[in-house]
Amino acid sequence: MADSHDMVKKVFTTNSARVETNKGDAYYDSLFEKAKLRLKALKKQRPLKDIDMMDIVESEGVNRRDFMKWASATTATLMLPPMFTPLVAEATELMNRVPVVWIELQDCAGNSEALLRSSAPTVDDLIFDVLSLEFHETIMAASGHQADAQLEDAIEHFKGKYLLFVEGAIPTAMNGQYGTIGASGETFQEHLERLSKDAAAVVAVGTCATFGGIPAAAPNPTGAVGVMNIVKGKPVINIPACPANPANMVGVVLHYVLTGQIPELDSLLRPKFAFGYRIHDNCERRAHFDAGEFVEEWGDHGAQNNFCLYKVGCKGPMTFNNCSIIRYNEGANWPVGVGRGCIGCSEPDFWDKYAYERPMADANIKAPTGGVEKTVDQFGLGLLTATTIGIGVHAVTSAMVGKKTVHTKDGEE
Amino acid sequence: MRTVDIVERIEGEAKLVCTWDDKIITNAQIEFLNFRGFEYILEKKAPLDALIYTPRICGICGQAHLKATVEVLENIYKNLNYEIELTNKAKLLREIGLNIEIIDSHIKWFYMFIMPDITALSSKDFSSYKPLKGEKWLKSSFITSEIIKSLAIIGGQWPHTSYMVPGGVVSDPTLLDLTTMKNYLDSAINFFEDDFAGVCIDDYLSFSKAEDLDKIGKDLKDFIDLCFEHGFDKIGKSYNRHLVLSSTELFKVGKSNKRVINRVDLERIEESCEYTFNIDKNKQSKEAYTWAKNVRYADNFFETGPLSRAVISKRAFISKLHEKFEDSVLTRVMARMDEFVHLLYITKNLISKIDISEESFVKPKISLNEIKNAEAKSVVEASRGSLFHDISIKDGKISKYNVITPTVWNLGPGNKSEPSVAQKAIIGLDSIEKAEITLRSFDICSVCTTH
């Protein structure tokens, strides 16, 4: 009993689970004032696209109230207190002041696909009409040489101001010849270096762009690396996951519009608002973990009753991401929802380390920020007798983390 | 004269290098210059890991890769005489997932890739198709987001789901889930009737003559009119040889070289690297210009994809169009569009056939990690055509994994004596716009081609 108690304590109070998300009133008050000034200044700027957000929202039959509901949920996603909701709404309307250039390198276009299915009042209006997407190879109107010219125009015209979104890894082996782009045959690395030079910040989207992703899996035949290995002297924001969650892409842009700054990042350059806590911390199956109820194999009694997937290889306890809250495809579902378990796709090197069916106890892996490893497996097995302790410790930990305050106040569970 | 054209608005990028003689294209090289090396990465991995890796070959057809992988692993069992039990429910959920992905892909392809190019040839106002802004473009983007949710219900997310495992699927949908899925498909059917073709789905499915083209309205009519206006009913013709590697509720396996034969021998598929870069410089041919390999069946280039599937399974309306317009751009695009309508109808019925009291998963008796030596192949019909996976396992690890994607059949390089399918369709054309649209009619996927 005592041993289990210690394990439980270690698992749920380790630093990895305690990212400080509530920064106190003084901080938020000052940020609020700053954001107000920032939005006022932005408003004076000429929009890049002459579109009124609310006209579009209303013309699509989405009323102001629904829009404010969305703004409130987004405020929660950004881990800001509810008083920011009107500012987030205003920032959304001002998103057309920030130019975005999106490039694809060694990728599968999965993140672009995810963005096309982003959640918003209606995706198209918010993302495509308001966000000033100046260049996107897959979905823009132009193609061929015309597209090349459009890209050059955009980076010249918005010098120093655009957010550069990068999808895909960068091959460095064989002088970068594993990936070239355009008529000139510029390598992906040269392309990225050139375009990031005049960007305000670089946003690496998806696990390929952040940590090299699947092309960098052993033996990494093309010498693939992530954006942060190439881009120096510029703010880099990593939004890993495969695919990255569009809510987090929109979140980063909104945060930038709102504050003029990039969001607070963790040691892996991931925004804390999205990667500040583990999937496990907010998992819908968490109660079953605490109760020691596990799926032993797919299709069993546990699977039919949505028990915890830890023993069939779920990597949720050591994966930092908000997908247990945001979910995918406009909230339709997420992998744990269908009983498959998390594969840890927002963690570095997950392809090689977090193999599919291998329970974590046998996987010889270490979470990048400290983690649960073997303890949880043993803990899980011994837990039937320690249920109450588990629940008790979990409640205490949640209170310490402070994240619940933010989410419950906004009604965004 | 040589021209270099960049083909974007696809998954990745392709270069189209044409050689011209007196304003006619005499040679066309399609270059795919982005490579990731999946086949190398999969070596030495645990077999089940492939379920996570291969869907990431493509952000658009991940379902197809997942299904090909799960089936190649099940075929390993079969080849070793271990019985794999698959419930009807698991089979249905797999086919439904794949169908939804194809439906989604076809609609998106029409609005995102075909219409922007073909409307650009016209001086009329087609601004409603303008990417990111046009009302029709936005509507199609909305409807595809809706359709794909029905896949997320059983797959957990899209793109890149991994809900299939050897022995079945992990998901166990409730009746409410199934009804929700059907509702999403119904909204797609409404879209088809009201916005896309302007004809009731039952009427459309009864079309059996080439003249039925005239009954089509709305957005698809815009395409058809533009096609005739610019002669796309006459161009884009290739070998008119067709191949389908796998059967489903809608598709039949077979090949057609003037006549249809419903038998295909996977052993007669052969890949070659005459013009393909090699990761090992010493093995690379001097003439290499692309990362794509070429593939032939029984020493011939075959087309694969929706047109081939319609021809082999003799779907009435497209067969008639095919008789009249052969393998032109018009027929190829119409076959793709016809396919999504049929799939909408069929998939709704498949959902009704699910018996939720059945099991989703039956555990295989031994683990793949215990297998000493085995090989297997699998085939799946993906959005763009036939997908082929080939695996070898040694001492519980993958020792070789070969993937042949639909785009390799259609868009790979030719060989010394013959151009490949798309090359042949382009050679002889007299403008770069026609060449690009012909190329697009095959639904190019650069990332799949090179993987």
Coordinates of C-alpha atoms in Angstrom, one line a residue, chain A residues 49 104-110 113-114 116-117 123-124 128-129 133 137-145 147-148 174 177-183 185 188 214-215 217-219 221-222 242-243 297-299 304 328-330 332-335 338-340 343 345 350-352 355-358, chain B residues 4-6 8-13 15 33-38 40-41 45 48-49 51-53 56-60 104 108 112-113 117 131-133 137-138 141-142 144-146 148-149 152-163 165 170-172 279 281 291 361 363 436 440 447:
Chain A
K49 CA -8.1 42.2 -47.1
E104 CA 5.4 22.8 -47.6
L105 CA 8.7 20.9 -47.4
Q106 CA 9.2 17.2 -46.8
D107 CA 5.6 16.6 -45.9
C108 CA 2.4 14.7 -46.6
A109 CA 0.2 17.8 -46.6
G110 CA -1.6 16.3 -43.6
E113 CA -5.6 18.9 -44.7
A114 CA -6.3 19.4 -41.0
L116 CA -8.9 22.9 -44.1
R117 CA -11.1 21.2 -41.5
V123 CA -14.0 27.4 -41.1
D124 CA -14.0 29.1 -44.4
F128 CA -9.7 31.8 -45.3
D129 CA -11.5 35.1 -45.5
L133 CA -3.1 33.7 -46.2
E137 CA 1.0 26.0 -52.4
T138 CA -1.8 23.5 -52.2
I139 CA -4.9 25.7 -51.8
M140 CA -4.1 29.0 -53.4
A141 CA -5.5 30.1 -56.8
A142 CA -2.2 30.6 -58.6
S143 CA 0.0 27.8 -59.8
G144 CA 3.3 27.4 -61.6
H145 CA 5.4 30.5 -62.3
A147 CA 2.6 31.1 -57.8
D148 CA 6.4 31.6 -57.6
M174 CA 23.3 14.8 -50.0
Q177 CA 19.0 17.1 -52.9
Y178 CA 16.3 15.0 -51.4
G179 CA 13.9 17.9 -51.7
T180 CA 14.0 20.9 -54.1
I181 CA 11.4 23.4 -55.0
G182 CA 10.5 25.6 -57.9
A183 CA 12.0 26.1 -61.3
G185 CA 15.8 23.8 -58.0
F188 CA 14.2 23.0 -49.1
I214 CA 8.6 10.5 -39.8
P215 CA 11.3 11.3 -42.4
A217 CA 12.8 8.1 -38.1
A218 CA 15.7 5.7 -38.1
P219 CA 17.8 5.4 -40.2
P221 CA 17.8 8.2 -45.0
T222 CA 17.5 11.8 -46.0
C242 CA 0.5 14.4 -36.6
P243 CA -1.4 16.2 -37.8
E297 CA -6.8 -6.3 -25.4
W298 CA -8.9 -4.7 -28.2
G299 CA -12.4 -6.0 -28.4
Q304 CA -16.5 -2.2 -25.0
Y328 CA -10.1 16.5 -34.0
N329 CA -12.3 17.3 -37.0
E330 CA -14.2 20.1 -35.3
A332 CA -15.9 15.1 -33.8
N333 CA -13.6 12.7 -32.1
W334 CA -10.0 11.8 -31.2
P335 CA -8.0 8.6 -31.3
V338 CA -12.4 5.2 -30.7
G339 CA -10.3 3.1 -28.4
R340 CA -7.0 3.2 -30.1
I343 CA 0.7 7.3 -30.0
C345 CA 2.7 12.1 -31.9
F350 CA 8.0 9.3 -31.1
W351 CA 8.3 7.2 -34.3
D352 CA 11.3 5.4 -32.9
A355 CA 6.2 2.1 -30.9
Y356 CA 2.7 1.1 -31.5
E357 CA 1.6 -1.8 -29.3
R358 CA 4.5 -1.8 -26.9
Chain B
V4 CA 9.9 23.7 -67.5
D5 CA 6.6 24.1 -65.7
I6 CA 5.9 23.8 -62.0
E8 CA 1.5 23.0 -57.7
R9 CA -1.9 22.8 -56.0
I10 CA -1.2 19.0 -55.6
E11 CA 0.2 17.2 -52.6
G12 CA 3.7 18.4 -53.0
E13 CA 5.1 19.6 -56.3
K15 CA 7.9 19.6 -62.6
L33 CA 11.9 15.8 -56.6
N34 CA 10.9 15.3 -53.0
F35 CA 11.8 12.1 -51.3
R36 CA 11.4 10.8 -47.7
G37 CA 12.4 7.2 -47.9
F38 CA 9.5 5.3 -46.2
Y40 CA 14.1 2.4 -45.8
I41 CA 12.5 3.7 -42.6
K45 CA 10.8 -2.0 -37.4
L48 CA 2.7 -3.4 -36.1
D49 CA 4.6 -0.1 -36.3
L51 CA 0.2 0.7 -39.1
I52 CA 1.4 4.1 -37.8
Y53 CA 4.0 4.8 -40.4
R56 CA 1.7 9.1 -43.2
I57 CA 2.9 8.5 -46.7
C58 CA 0.0 10.7 -47.8
G59 CA -2.1 13.3 -46.0
I60 CA -5.0 12.5 -48.4
D104 CA -13.9 13.4 -49.6
K108 CA -12.0 18.3 -52.9
M112 CA -9.5 22.6 -55.4
F113 CA -7.5 21.3 -58.3
D117 CA -7.3 25.4 -63.8
P131 CA -9.7 29.2 -54.2
L132 CA -10.1 30.5 -50.7
K133 CA -12.7 33.1 -51.7
W137 CA -15.1 26.7 -53.3
L138 CA -16.0 27.6 -49.7
S141 CA -14.6 23.0 -48.3
F142 CA -17.5 23.0 -45.8
T144 CA -15.8 17.9 -47.2
S145 CA -15.2 18.9 -43.6
E146 CA -18.7 17.5 -42.8
I148 CA -14.8 13.5 -43.1
K149 CA -16.4 13.8 -39.6
A152 CA -13.5 10.5 -37.5
I153 CA -16.4 8.9 -35.7
I154 CA -14.9 5.4 -36.4
G155 CA -11.3 6.4 -37.0
G156 CA -10.7 8.9 -34.2
Q157 CA -9.3 11.6 -36.4
W158 CA -8.6 12.4 -40.0
P159 CA -6.0 12.6 -41.6
H160 CA -3.8 9.8 -40.2
T161 CA -6.2 7.4 -38.4
S162 CA -4.9 4.1 -37.2
Y163 CA -8.1 2.3 -36.1
V165 CA -5.4 -3.7 -36.5
V170 CA -10.4 -1.0 -32.4
S171 CA -13.6 1.0 -32.7
D172 CA -17.0 -0.1 -31.5
I279 CA 19.8 6.7 -52.5
K281 CA 24.7 6.9 -55.9
W291 CA 12.3 9.9 -57.5
F361 CA -11.8 -7.5 -33.1
K363 CA -7.2 -11.4 -31.5
E436 CA -1.2 20.6 -67.3
R440 CA -4.1 16.9 -63.4
V447 CA 4.3 12.7 -52.0

